[in-house]
Tab-separated table of C-alpha atoms and ligand atoms in Angstrom:
chain	number	residue	atom	x	y	z
A	1	MET	CA	-6.605	-24.965	5.505
A	2	GLN	CA	-3.209	-26.619	5.277
A	3	ARG	CA	-0.960	-25.047	7.930
A	4	TYR	CA	2.553	-24.015	6.924
A	5	SER	CA	5.385	-24.974	9.290
A	6	ILE	CA	8.771	-26.638	9.272
A	7	PHE	CA	6.949	-29.934	9.895
A	8	SER	CA	4.684	-29.547	6.849
A	9	VAL	CA	7.723	-28.743	4.679
A	10	VAL	CA	9.447	-31.920	5.905
A	11	ARG	CA	6.263	-34.008	5.481
A	12	HIS	CA	5.726	-32.781	1.917
A	13	ALA	CA	9.403	-33.331	1.108
A	14	LEU	CA	8.804	-37.062	1.683
A	15	SER	CA	6.305	-37.063	-1.222
A	16	GLY	CA	8.468	-34.888	-3.490
A	17	HIS	CA	6.404	-31.731	-2.762
A	18	LYS	CA	3.661	-33.027	-5.093
A	19	ASN	CA	0.733	-32.820	-2.665
A	20	TRP	CA	0.567	-29.129	-1.707
A	21	GLN	CA	-2.990	-27.797	-2.034
A	22	PRO	CA	-3.754	-24.663	-4.113
A	23	VAL	CA	-3.496	-21.635	-1.840
A	24	TRP	CA	-7.040	-20.444	-2.643
A	25	ARG	CA	-10.016	-21.969	-4.483
A	26	LYS	CA	-11.309	-20.806	-7.871
A	27	PRO	CA	-15.070	-20.681	-7.134
A	28	GLU	CA	-17.805	-19.769	-9.581
A	29	PRO	CA	-19.640	-16.583	-8.511
A	30	LYS	CA	-22.853	-17.186	-6.550
A	31	PRO	CA	-25.953	-15.119	-7.488
A	32	GLU	CA	-25.911	-13.250	-4.159
A	33	TYR	CA	-23.575	-12.419	-1.245
A	34	ASP	CA	-23.873	-10.484	1.990
A	35	VAL	CA	-20.878	-8.359	0.979
A	36	ILE	CA	-19.080	-7.843	-2.324
A	37	ILE	CA	-15.648	-6.218	-2.338
A	38	ILE	CA	-14.660	-4.842	-5.750
A	39	GLY	CA	-10.876	-5.053	-6.265
A	40	GLY	CA	-8.567	-7.949	-5.399
A	41	GLY	CA	-5.630	-5.771	-4.420
A	42	GLY	CA	-4.133	-5.649	-0.952
A	43	HIS	CA	-6.907	-3.529	0.516
A	44	GLY	CA	-9.789	-5.555	-0.944
A	45	LEU	CA	-8.299	-8.861	0.182
A	46	ALA	CA	-7.420	-7.563	3.646
A	47	THR	CA	-10.953	-6.195	4.031
A	48	ALA	CA	-12.475	-9.575	3.148
A	49	TYR	CA	-10.102	-11.325	5.568
A	50	TYR	CA	-10.952	-9.044	8.511
A	51	LEU	CA	-14.706	-9.110	7.682
A	52	ALA	CA	-14.604	-12.879	8.096
A	53	LYS	CA	-12.117	-13.037	10.957
A	54	GLU	CA	-13.155	-10.077	13.123
A	55	HIS	CA	-16.867	-9.769	12.329
A	56	GLY	CA	-17.894	-13.324	11.351
A	57	ILE	CA	-19.200	-12.116	7.960
A	58	ARG	CA	-18.152	-14.957	5.655
A	59	ASN	CA	-20.647	-14.838	2.797
A	60	VAL	CA	-18.302	-12.463	0.982
A	61	ALA	CA	-16.932	-12.261	-2.575
A	62	VAL	CA	-13.862	-10.359	-3.765
A	63	LEU	CA	-14.244	-9.498	-7.461
A	64	GLU	CA	-10.985	-8.872	-9.320
A	65	LYS	CA	-10.922	-7.873	-12.969
A	66	GLY	CA	-7.487	-9.376	-13.664
A	67	TRP	CA	-5.416	-11.844	-11.735
A	68	LEU	CA	-4.909	-11.471	-8.023
A	69	GLY	CA	-2.074	-9.060	-7.296
A	70	SER	CA	-2.004	-7.523	-10.786
A	71	GLY	CA	-2.534	-3.986	-9.477
A	72	ASN	CA	-0.460	-1.774	-7.208
A	73	ILE	CA	-0.157	-4.411	-4.492
A	74	GLY	CA	2.308	-6.219	-6.785
A	75	ARG	CA	3.945	-3.065	-8.169
A	76	ASN	CA	5.039	-1.020	-5.179
A	77	THR	CA	8.474	-0.521	-3.637
A	78	THR	CA	7.340	-2.358	-0.465
A	79	ILE	CA	8.093	0.351	2.130
A	80	VAL	CA	6.197	0.082	5.421
A	81	ARG	CA	6.349	2.891	8.011
A	82	SER	CA	4.136	5.005	10.260
A	83	ASN	CA	6.203	8.197	10.451
A	84	TYR	CA	3.408	10.651	9.620
A	85	MET	CA	3.255	13.940	11.476
A	86	LEU	CA	-0.469	14.672	11.684
A	87	PRO	CA	-2.123	12.691	14.514
A	88	LYS	CA	-5.074	11.554	12.350
A	89	ASN	CA	-2.626	9.921	9.943
A	90	ASN	CA	-0.099	8.835	12.533
A	91	ARG	CA	-2.605	6.935	14.708
A	92	PHE	CA	-3.992	5.067	11.706
A	93	TYR	CA	-0.584	4.157	10.211
A	94	GLU	CA	0.806	3.196	13.623
A	95	TRP	CA	-2.111	0.781	14.090
A	96	SER	CA	-1.319	-0.612	10.632
A	97	LEU	CA	2.360	-1.005	11.606
A	98	LYS	CA	1.313	-2.913	14.740
A	99	LEU	CA	-0.761	-5.261	12.579
A	100	TRP	CA	2.295	-5.743	10.304
A	101	GLU	CA	4.336	-6.782	13.330
A	102	GLY	CA	2.116	-9.841	13.877
A	103	LEU	CA	0.934	-10.412	10.313
A	104	SER	CA	3.012	-13.460	9.302
A	105	GLN	CA	1.897	-15.294	12.459
A	106	ASP	CA	-1.719	-14.162	12.099
A	107	LEU	CA	-1.913	-15.313	8.464
A	108	ASN	CA	0.390	-18.334	8.966
A	109	TYR	CA	2.081	-17.005	5.827
A	110	ASN	CA	5.521	-15.421	5.660
A	111	VAL	CA	5.049	-11.879	4.329
A	112	MET	CA	8.773	-11.300	4.908
A	113	PHE	CA	8.182	-8.183	7.009
A	114	SER	CA	11.653	-6.830	7.725
A	115	GLN	CA	11.984	-4.025	10.288
A	116	ARG	CA	15.263	-2.749	8.879
A	117	GLY	CA	14.567	0.931	9.555
A	118	VAL	CA	13.517	3.806	7.283
A	119	LEU	CA	15.843	6.823	7.281
A	120	ASN	CA	14.713	10.168	5.807
A	121	LEU	CA	17.740	12.329	4.975
A	122	ALA	CA	17.820	16.047	5.797
A	123	HIS	CA	19.864	18.387	3.587
A	124	SER	CA	19.472	21.712	5.411
A	125	PRO	CA	19.135	22.998	8.985
A	126	ALA	CA	15.506	23.897	8.234
A	127	GLN	CA	14.804	20.317	7.184
A	128	MET	CA	16.425	19.074	10.419
A	129	ASP	CA	14.041	21.348	12.372
A	130	ALA	CA	11.067	19.971	10.454
A	131	PHE	CA	12.212	16.402	11.141
A	132	ALA	CA	12.663	17.162	14.850
A	133	ARG	CA	9.085	18.434	14.893
A	134	ARG	CA	7.814	15.318	13.101
A	135	GLY	CA	9.832	13.054	15.419
A	136	ASN	CA	8.356	14.785	18.479
A	137	SER	CA	4.860	14.433	17.068
A	138	LEU	CA	5.490	10.700	16.516
A	139	ARG	CA	6.817	10.168	20.023
A	140	ILE	CA	3.873	12.010	21.591
A	141	GLU	CA	1.596	9.537	19.796
A	142	GLY	CA	3.661	6.564	21.019
A	143	ALA	CA	5.450	5.772	17.739
A	144	ASP	CA	9.244	5.568	17.500
A	145	ALA	CA	11.535	8.191	15.941
A	146	ASP	CA	15.266	8.968	16.282
A	147	LEU	CA	16.916	12.137	15.020
A	148	LEU	CA	20.414	11.314	13.720
A	149	ASP	CA	23.263	13.731	13.098
A	150	ARG	CA	25.509	13.412	10.051
A	151	ASP	CA	28.022	11.048	11.697
A	152	GLU	CA	25.250	8.760	12.899
A	153	VAL	CA	23.778	8.759	9.384
A	154	ALA	CA	27.192	7.823	7.944
A	155	ARG	CA	27.455	4.890	10.353
A	156	PHE	CA	23.881	3.744	9.655
A	157	VAL	CA	24.263	3.820	5.829
A	158	PRO	CA	27.946	3.284	4.989
A	159	GLY	CA	27.633	3.764	1.178
A	160	LEU	CA	26.149	7.285	1.382
A	161	ASP	CA	28.127	10.284	0.175
A	162	VAL	CA	28.172	12.397	3.353
A	163	SER	CA	31.011	14.666	2.228
A	164	ALA	CA	30.542	18.433	2.434
A	165	SER	CA	31.324	18.724	-1.286
A	166	THR	CA	28.383	16.616	-2.475
A	167	ARG	CA	25.670	18.445	-4.457
A	168	PHE	CA	23.171	18.307	-1.527
A	169	PRO	CA	25.192	17.918	1.711
A	170	ILE	CA	23.565	15.736	4.350
A	171	HIS	CA	22.893	17.342	7.739
A	172	GLY	CA	21.276	14.351	9.439
A	173	GLY	CA	18.099	12.351	9.228
A	174	LEU	CA	14.980	11.031	10.904
A	175	LEU	CA	15.042	7.290	11.531
A	176	GLN	CA	12.096	5.041	12.291
A	177	ARG	CA	13.689	1.751	13.362
A	178	ARG	CA	10.444	-0.289	13.444
A	179	ALA	CA	9.728	0.604	9.806
A	180	GLY	CA	11.039	-1.437	6.883
A	181	THR	CA	9.856	-3.557	3.978
A	182	ALA	CA	7.661	-6.583	3.259
A	183	ARG	CA	7.329	-8.827	0.228
A	184	HIS	CA	4.379	-7.255	-1.589
A	185	ASP	CA	2.943	-10.203	-3.502
A	186	ALA	CA	3.218	-12.434	-0.429
A	187	VAL	CA	0.918	-9.933	1.284
A	188	ALA	CA	-1.714	-10.389	-1.436
A	189	TRP	CA	-1.328	-14.175	-1.398
A	190	GLY	CA	-1.349	-14.364	2.419
A	191	PHE	CA	-4.550	-12.327	2.782
A	192	ALA	CA	-6.163	-14.259	-0.099
A	193	ARG	CA	-5.306	-17.580	1.533
A	194	GLY	CA	-6.546	-16.410	4.934
A	195	ALA	CA	-9.820	-15.044	3.519
A	196	ASP	CA	-10.406	-18.134	1.370
A	197	ALA	CA	-9.912	-20.415	4.372
A	198	LEU	CA	-12.631	-18.474	6.227
A	199	GLY	CA	-15.088	-19.023	3.339
A	200	VAL	CA	-14.600	-15.884	1.216
A	201	ASP	CA	-14.970	-16.441	-2.568
A	202	ILE	CA	-12.110	-14.837	-4.498
A	203	ILE	CA	-13.242	-14.465	-8.093
A	204	GLU	CA	-10.567	-13.482	-10.589
A	205	ASN	CA	-11.100	-12.358	-14.198
A	206	CYS	CA	-14.370	-10.773	-13.080
A	207	GLU	CA	-14.597	-7.089	-14.020
A	208	VAL	CA	-17.371	-4.983	-12.548
A	209	THR	CA	-18.914	-3.230	-15.548
A	210	GLY	CA	-21.948	-1.642	-13.903
A	211	PHE	CA	-24.138	-1.418	-10.812
A	212	GLN	CA	-27.691	-2.584	-10.131
A	213	LYS	CA	-29.658	0.050	-8.272
A	214	ASP	CA	-32.971	0.449	-6.492
A	215	GLY	CA	-33.359	4.226	-6.593
A	216	ASP	CA	-30.068	5.532	-5.228
A	217	ARG	CA	-29.255	2.311	-3.325
A	218	VAL	CA	-26.765	-0.094	-4.909
A	219	ILE	CA	-28.083	-3.658	-4.686
A	220	GLY	CA	-25.732	-5.535	-6.979
A	221	VAL	CA	-23.145	-5.408	-9.744
A	222	GLU	CA	-22.962	-6.312	-13.419
A	223	THR	CA	-19.770	-8.202	-14.196
A	224	THR	CA	-18.080	-9.939	-17.086
A	225	ARG	CA	-19.153	-13.174	-15.347
A	226	GLY	CA	-22.782	-12.188	-14.910
A	227	PRO	CA	-24.856	-10.150	-12.439
A	228	ILE	CA	-24.262	-10.591	-8.678
A	229	ARG	CA	-26.435	-9.107	-5.943
A	230	ALA	CA	-25.245	-8.059	-2.490
A	231	LYS	CA	-26.549	-6.299	0.606
A	232	LYS	CA	-23.348	-4.275	0.881
A	233	ILE	CA	-20.771	-3.351	-1.769
A	234	GLY	CA	-17.268	-2.121	-0.910
A	235	VAL	CA	-15.146	-0.434	-3.567
A	236	ALA	CA	-11.350	-0.829	-3.174
A	237	VAL	CA	-9.965	-0.390	-6.681
A	238	ALA	CA	-7.147	2.141	-6.014
A	239	GLY	CA	-6.150	3.828	-9.327
A	240	SER	CA	-9.424	2.791	-11.000
A	241	THR	CA	-11.639	4.466	-8.373
A	242	SER	CA	-12.965	7.297	-10.581
A	243	GLU	CA	-13.649	4.853	-13.418
A	244	VAL	CA	-15.556	2.329	-11.252
A	245	MET	CA	-17.482	5.011	-9.348
A	246	ARG	CA	-18.513	6.598	-12.653
A	247	ARG	CA	-20.204	3.273	-13.473
A	248	ALA	CA	-22.293	3.752	-10.309
A	249	GLY	CA	-23.266	7.256	-11.417
A	250	VAL	CA	-20.816	9.098	-9.123
A	251	GLU	CA	-19.150	11.466	-11.576
A	252	ARG	CA	-16.996	13.693	-9.372
A	253	LEU	CA	-14.544	12.543	-6.719
A	254	PRO	CA	-11.626	14.360	-5.018
A	255	ILE	CA	-9.205	11.940	-6.708
A	256	GLU	CA	-6.890	12.072	-9.724
A	257	SER	CA	-5.171	9.058	-11.262
A	258	HIS	CA	-1.445	9.417	-11.937
A	259	VAL	CA	1.324	7.035	-12.943
A	260	LEU	CA	4.155	6.191	-10.528
A	261	GLN	CA	7.195	4.209	-11.669
A	262	ALA	CA	9.490	1.820	-9.797
A	263	PHE	CA	12.877	0.375	-10.718
A	264	VAL	CA	15.044	-2.656	-9.930
A	265	SER	CA	18.775	-2.882	-10.620
A	266	GLU	CA	20.891	-5.911	-11.403
A	267	PRO	CA	21.644	-7.921	-8.227
A	268	LEU	CA	24.509	-6.698	-6.046
A	269	LYS	CA	26.187	-8.071	-2.944
A	270	PRO	CA	24.654	-6.632	0.263
A	271	PHE	CA	24.973	-2.860	-0.053
A	272	ILE	CA	22.059	-1.179	1.796
A	273	ASP	CA	20.499	-2.916	4.803
A	274	SER	CA	17.827	-0.270	5.494
A	275	VAL	CA	15.477	1.976	3.516
A	276	VAL	CA	16.879	5.438	2.751
A	277	THR	CA	15.055	8.430	1.288
A	278	PHE	CA	16.694	11.440	-0.351
A	279	GLY	CA	15.415	14.677	1.151
A	280	ALA	CA	16.566	17.176	-1.494
A	281	GLY	CA	14.412	15.614	-4.197
A	282	HIS	CA	12.316	12.475	-4.091
A	283	LEU	CA	13.943	9.039	-4.011
A	284	TYR	CA	13.492	5.987	-1.799
A	285	ILE	CA	15.820	3.026	-2.062
A	286	SER	CA	16.300	-0.380	-0.448
A	287	GLN	CA	17.810	-3.723	-1.432
A	288	SER	CA	15.759	-6.851	-2.005
A	289	ASP	CA	16.698	-10.276	-0.665
A	290	LYS	CA	17.719	-11.225	-4.228
A	291	GLY	CA	20.224	-8.357	-4.222
A	292	GLY	CA	18.517	-5.932	-6.616
A	293	LEU	CA	18.264	-2.311	-5.538
A	294	VAL	CA	14.571	-1.351	-5.474
A	295	PHE	CA	13.809	2.333	-5.850
A	296	GLY	CA	11.319	4.934	-6.988
A	297	GLY	CA	10.762	8.675	-7.089
A	298	SER	CA	7.974	11.128	-7.869
A	299	LEU	CA	4.907	10.785	-10.058
A	300	ASP	CA	5.415	11.346	-13.772
A	301	GLY	CA	3.330	14.509	-13.333
A	302	TYR	CA	0.415	14.007	-15.740
A	303	ASN	CA	-2.932	12.254	-15.281
A	304	SER	CA	-2.842	8.708	-16.640
A	305	TYR	CA	-4.436	5.266	-16.430
A	306	ALA	CA	-1.318	3.673	-18.001
A	307	GLN	CA	0.737	1.214	-15.985
A	308	ARG	CA	3.965	2.536	-17.480
A	309	GLY	CA	5.788	5.857	-17.314
A	310	ASN	CA	8.147	8.027	-19.306
A	311	LEU	CA	11.882	8.748	-19.621
A	312	PRO	CA	12.280	12.185	-17.934
A	313	LEU	CA	11.359	10.665	-14.578
A	314	VAL	CA	13.795	7.791	-15.162
A	315	GLU	CA	16.595	10.310	-15.688
A	316	GLU	CA	15.607	12.291	-12.569
A	317	VAL	CA	15.516	9.224	-10.322
A	318	MET	CA	18.819	7.878	-11.651
A	319	SER	CA	20.533	11.222	-11.067
A	320	GLU	CA	19.372	11.152	-7.439
A	321	VAL	CA	20.733	7.611	-6.981
A	322	ALA	CA	24.072	8.710	-8.434
A	323	THR	CA	24.222	11.745	-6.119
A	324	MET	CA	23.474	9.739	-3.000
A	325	PHE	CA	25.588	6.682	-3.768
A	326	PRO	CA	28.477	7.517	-6.134
A	327	ALA	CA	29.807	3.939	-5.736
A	328	ILE	CA	26.903	2.484	-7.686
A	329	ARG	CA	26.788	4.984	-10.539
A	330	ARG	CA	27.582	2.277	-13.071
A	331	ILE	CA	25.028	-0.360	-12.039
A	332	LYS	CA	22.599	-1.519	-14.708
A	333	LEU	CA	18.839	-1.240	-14.426
A	334	LEU	CA	17.071	-4.552	-14.830
A	335	ARG	CA	13.393	-3.607	-14.907
A	336	SER	CA	11.003	-0.702	-14.476
A	337	TRP	CA	7.214	-0.550	-14.400
A	338	GLY	CA	4.379	1.740	-13.414
A	339	GLY	CA	1.203	1.654	-11.359
A	340	ILE	CA	-1.887	3.873	-11.271
A	341	MET	CA	-2.038	5.969	-8.135
A	342	ASP	CA	-5.329	7.225	-6.677
A	343	MET	CA	-4.066	10.656	-5.588
A	344	SER	CA	-6.444	12.481	-3.243
A	345	MET	CA	-6.673	16.278	-2.953
A	346	ASP	CA	-5.000	16.361	0.482
A	347	GLY	CA	-2.758	13.297	0.199
A	348	SER	CA	-4.738	11.357	2.829
A	349	PRO	CA	-7.035	8.376	2.270
A	350	ILE	CA	-10.795	7.888	2.202
A	351	ILE	CA	-12.354	4.989	4.174
A	352	THR	CA	-16.029	5.703	4.497
A	353	THR	CA	-19.639	4.653	4.222
A	354	GLY	CA	-21.317	5.853	0.997
A	355	PRO	CA	-21.358	7.931	-1.098
A	356	LEU	CA	-24.461	5.933	-2.169
A	357	PRO	CA	-26.677	3.861	0.162
A	358	GLY	CA	-25.402	0.263	0.262
A	359	MET	CA	-21.938	1.366	-0.868
A	360	TYR	CA	-18.617	1.803	1.009
A	361	LEU	CA	-15.524	3.498	-0.390
A	362	ASN	CA	-11.818	2.842	0.212
A	363	ALA	CA	-9.548	5.071	-1.909
A	364	GLY	CA	-7.090	7.963	-2.103
A	365	TRP	CA	-3.990	5.980	-1.137
A	366	CYS	CA	-1.525	8.068	-3.139
A	367	TYR	CA	2.028	6.721	-2.769
A	368	GLY	CA	1.359	5.198	0.613
A	369	GLY	CA	-1.215	2.456	0.417
A	370	PHE	CA	1.014	-0.590	0.739
A	371	LYS	CA	1.996	0.185	4.315
A	372	ALA	CA	-1.681	0.798	5.048
A	373	THR	CA	-2.846	-2.596	3.749
A	374	PRO	CA	-3.615	-4.340	7.085
A	375	GLY	CA	-4.853	-1.168	8.813
A	376	SER	CA	-7.018	-0.176	5.875
A	377	GLY	CA	-8.550	-3.650	5.562
A	378	TRP	CA	-9.180	-3.757	9.310
A	379	CYS	CA	-10.860	-0.312	9.387
A	380	PHE	CA	-12.811	-0.840	6.152
A	381	ALA	CA	-14.127	-4.193	7.431
A	382	TRP	CA	-15.255	-2.446	10.646
A	383	THR	CA	-16.952	0.322	8.629
A	384	ILE	CA	-18.793	-2.166	6.405
A	385	ALA	CA	-19.789	-4.484	9.261
A	386	LYS	CA	-21.027	-1.757	11.623
A	387	ASP	CA	-22.181	0.848	9.088
A	388	GLU	CA	-20.050	3.468	10.813
A	389	PRO	CA	-16.326	4.249	10.859
A	390	HIS	CA	-13.919	3.111	13.548
A	391	PRO	CA	-12.371	6.103	15.428
A	392	LEU	CA	-9.118	5.403	13.520
A	393	ASN	CA	-10.738	6.166	10.150
A	394	ALA	CA	-13.465	8.553	11.312
A	395	ALA	CA	-11.577	11.523	9.802
A	396	PHE	CA	-11.020	9.822	6.417
A	397	THR	CA	-14.390	10.923	5.019
A	398	LEU	CA	-15.353	12.138	1.572
A	399	ASP	CA	-17.114	15.241	2.823
A	400	ARG	CA	-13.986	16.593	4.546
A	401	PHE	CA	-13.250	18.232	1.205
A	402	TYR	CA	-16.585	20.091	1.309
A	403	GLN	CA	-16.186	21.008	4.981
A	404	GLY	CA	-12.569	22.153	4.711
A	405	ALA	CA	-11.453	19.523	7.255
A	406	VAL	CA	-8.626	18.337	5.009
A	407	ILE	CA	-5.692	16.284	6.352
A	408	ASP	CA	-2.845	17.838	4.358
A	409	GLU	CA	0.198	15.929	5.650
A	410	ALA	CA	2.662	17.485	3.198
A	411	GLY	CA	1.135	20.970	3.279
A	412	HIS	CA	0.961	21.145	-0.517
A	413	GLY	CA	-2.666	22.276	-0.833
A	414	PRO	CA	-5.226	20.895	-3.282
A	415	PHE	CA	-2.727	19.660	-5.890
A	416	PRO	CA	-2.861	15.846	-5.999
A	417	ARG	CA	0.302	15.460	-8.064
A	418	LEU	CA	2.319	17.164	-5.288
A	419	HIS	CA	1.241	14.925	-2.389
B	1	LIG	C1	5.520	2.094	-8.272
B	1	LIG	C2	4.786	2.140	-6.978
B	1	LIG	C3	5.499	2.208	-5.776
B	1	LIG	C4	4.818	2.256	-4.554
B	1	LIG	N1	5.540	2.205	-3.404
B	1	LIG	C5	4.901	2.153	-2.209
B	1	LIG	C6	5.660	1.978	-1.028
B	1	LIG	O1	6.882	1.812	-1.051
B	1	LIG	N2	4.977	1.970	0.163
B	1	LIG	C7	3.630	2.133	0.218
B	1	LIG	O2	3.078	2.155	1.326
B	1	LIG	N3	2.884	2.250	-0.913
B	1	LIG	C8	3.484	2.245	-2.119
B	1	LIG	N4	2.745	2.341	-3.275
B	1	LIG	C9	1.291	2.513	-3.182
B	1	LIG	C10	0.540	1.204	-2.974
B	1	LIG	O3	1.038	0.181	-3.787
B	1	LIG	C11	-0.937	1.412	-3.253
B	1	LIG	O4	-1.405	2.579	-2.587
B	1	LIG	C12	-1.812	0.244	-2.783
B	1	LIG	O5	-1.271	-0.973	-3.245
B	1	LIG	C13	-3.223	0.440	-3.308
B	1	LIG	O6	-4.139	-0.480	-2.771
B	1	LIG	P1	-4.424	-1.933	-3.400
B	1	LIG	O7	-3.308	-2.843	-3.037
B	1	LIG	O8	-5.737	-2.379	-2.946
B	1	LIG	O9	-4.424	-1.594	-4.952
B	1	LIG	P2	-4.413	-2.544	-6.216
B	1	LIG	O10	-3.480	-3.693	-6.041
B	1	LIG	O11	-4.181	-1.665	-7.408
B	1	LIG	O12	-5.885	-3.136	-6.195
B	1	LIG	C14	-6.991	-2.612	-6.897
B	1	LIG	C15	-7.539	-3.744	-7.729
B	1	LIG	O13	-8.802	-3.362	-8.284
B	1	LIG	C16	-8.926	-4.029	-9.506
B	1	LIG	N5	-9.977	-3.400	-10.308
B	1	LIG	C17	-9.951	-2.189	-10.921
B	1	LIG	N6	-11.109	-1.982	-11.585
B	1	LIG	C18	-11.894	-3.069	-11.369
B	1	LIG	C19	-13.190	-3.453	-11.800
B	1	LIG	N7	-13.932	-2.659	-12.595
B	1	LIG	N8	-13.676	-4.654	-11.401
B	1	LIG	C20	-12.948	-5.487	-10.608
B	1	LIG	N9	-11.698	-5.170	-10.191
B	1	LIG	C21	-11.179	-3.978	-10.556
B	1	LIG	C22	-7.544	-3.894	-10.134
B	1	LIG	O14	-7.332	-4.854	-11.151
B	1	LIG	C23	-6.638	-4.102	-8.924
B	1	LIG	O15	-6.197	-5.436	-8.796
B	1	LIG	C24	3.394	2.280	-4.515
B	1	LIG	C25	2.688	2.206	-5.720
B	1	LIG	C26	3.367	2.118	-6.932
B	1	LIG	C27	2.592	1.994	-8.221
């Protein structure tokens, strides 16, 4: 693999930057692999990378129906954090955050991870109490959390309307300083490059249309580029989980697919140097290196496999931006898009062996799967390699919904659109 460094940039400059190698190969599918991962999103690519790197399993193919990064990995608002209250979530996301902290060096690829801080705003004394509780829970688990009062919030985010006369007055906020953002498509490209260099075949334009079975056991897949057999098959297709699993004969899963939109404004001079979330509704906002404000809100509220949303949500999100930052009320929106979210019944993920012999499932990422990318790939690779979960993902089973051992972080109950 060509290494990236200041020296390689200088060396290639001498030949007019005409001799850079493609970042990953375009191999033809082989008839058989040790492991097939379905889905070339962040989680599928990270899984393949850690299978090869941590477990020495290199006869691996990642099958992607479109182009690499065409799913949610290239559509999210890039927020990375570990500030979950429940220990089962917090330990997993904190491990993921630790992997983020060394990811650019590990991959030799700049994923532009920026620990600029994520601040959740509180708009009532009760919300401050809840944030204090969450902050304490984080600190007990070894993660970082700072409770800010209103003056500290005003200093941390100068453009915020902190006046008492605003529609939802700000009382304070919970800050995780090690949280931040990363460049989402660089994450897909970095993991793809790392996996490819270790021998993994990344096969684009290869949709899995069916499964080969021996009794209940899955032994291969039918694809638009022909049949491929494998000893183990991992499914990491995010919003398409129900659809792909139906092709394997698994008709009912604790997952609903919903559309989530994101927005980018015209570029501005530096305005927000952190990530801020609105606590009286649902809005998260940051500023990209190109200057555009990047933000999103809630789900559109209906089940959908469309990668675009509707106008009521646009209006709701814009009104929240205007309430929080009156100074930017007149900015123009440049782009908006949608992605298909795999919303689980308790808002927490599934990383498990099964549900069929020979199969492994990674799903249920809701709004939060980008931040989980390295941790999820690391745990899923462990689960596939060893045929049992790592302690970090041992609770993320499918049968927790039958046993009542749900991990309901938001406390919303079995209503996927609310998580
Ligand atoms: C608008 C938006 C904002 C978000 N913001 C954040 C955020 O700020 N922070 C955060 O942590 N998370 C965020 N998320 C969630 C996060 O992006 C996802 O949870 C995560 O990317 C899902 O995992 P993935 O990357 O593997 O998914 P994907 O990139 O969607 O990968 C799944 C892949 O499977 C492929 N596939 C589907 N069916 C088949 C098939 N039959 N055969 C072969 N391939 C198939 C798809 O083409 C796709 O490429 C956001 C999501 C959206 C849409």
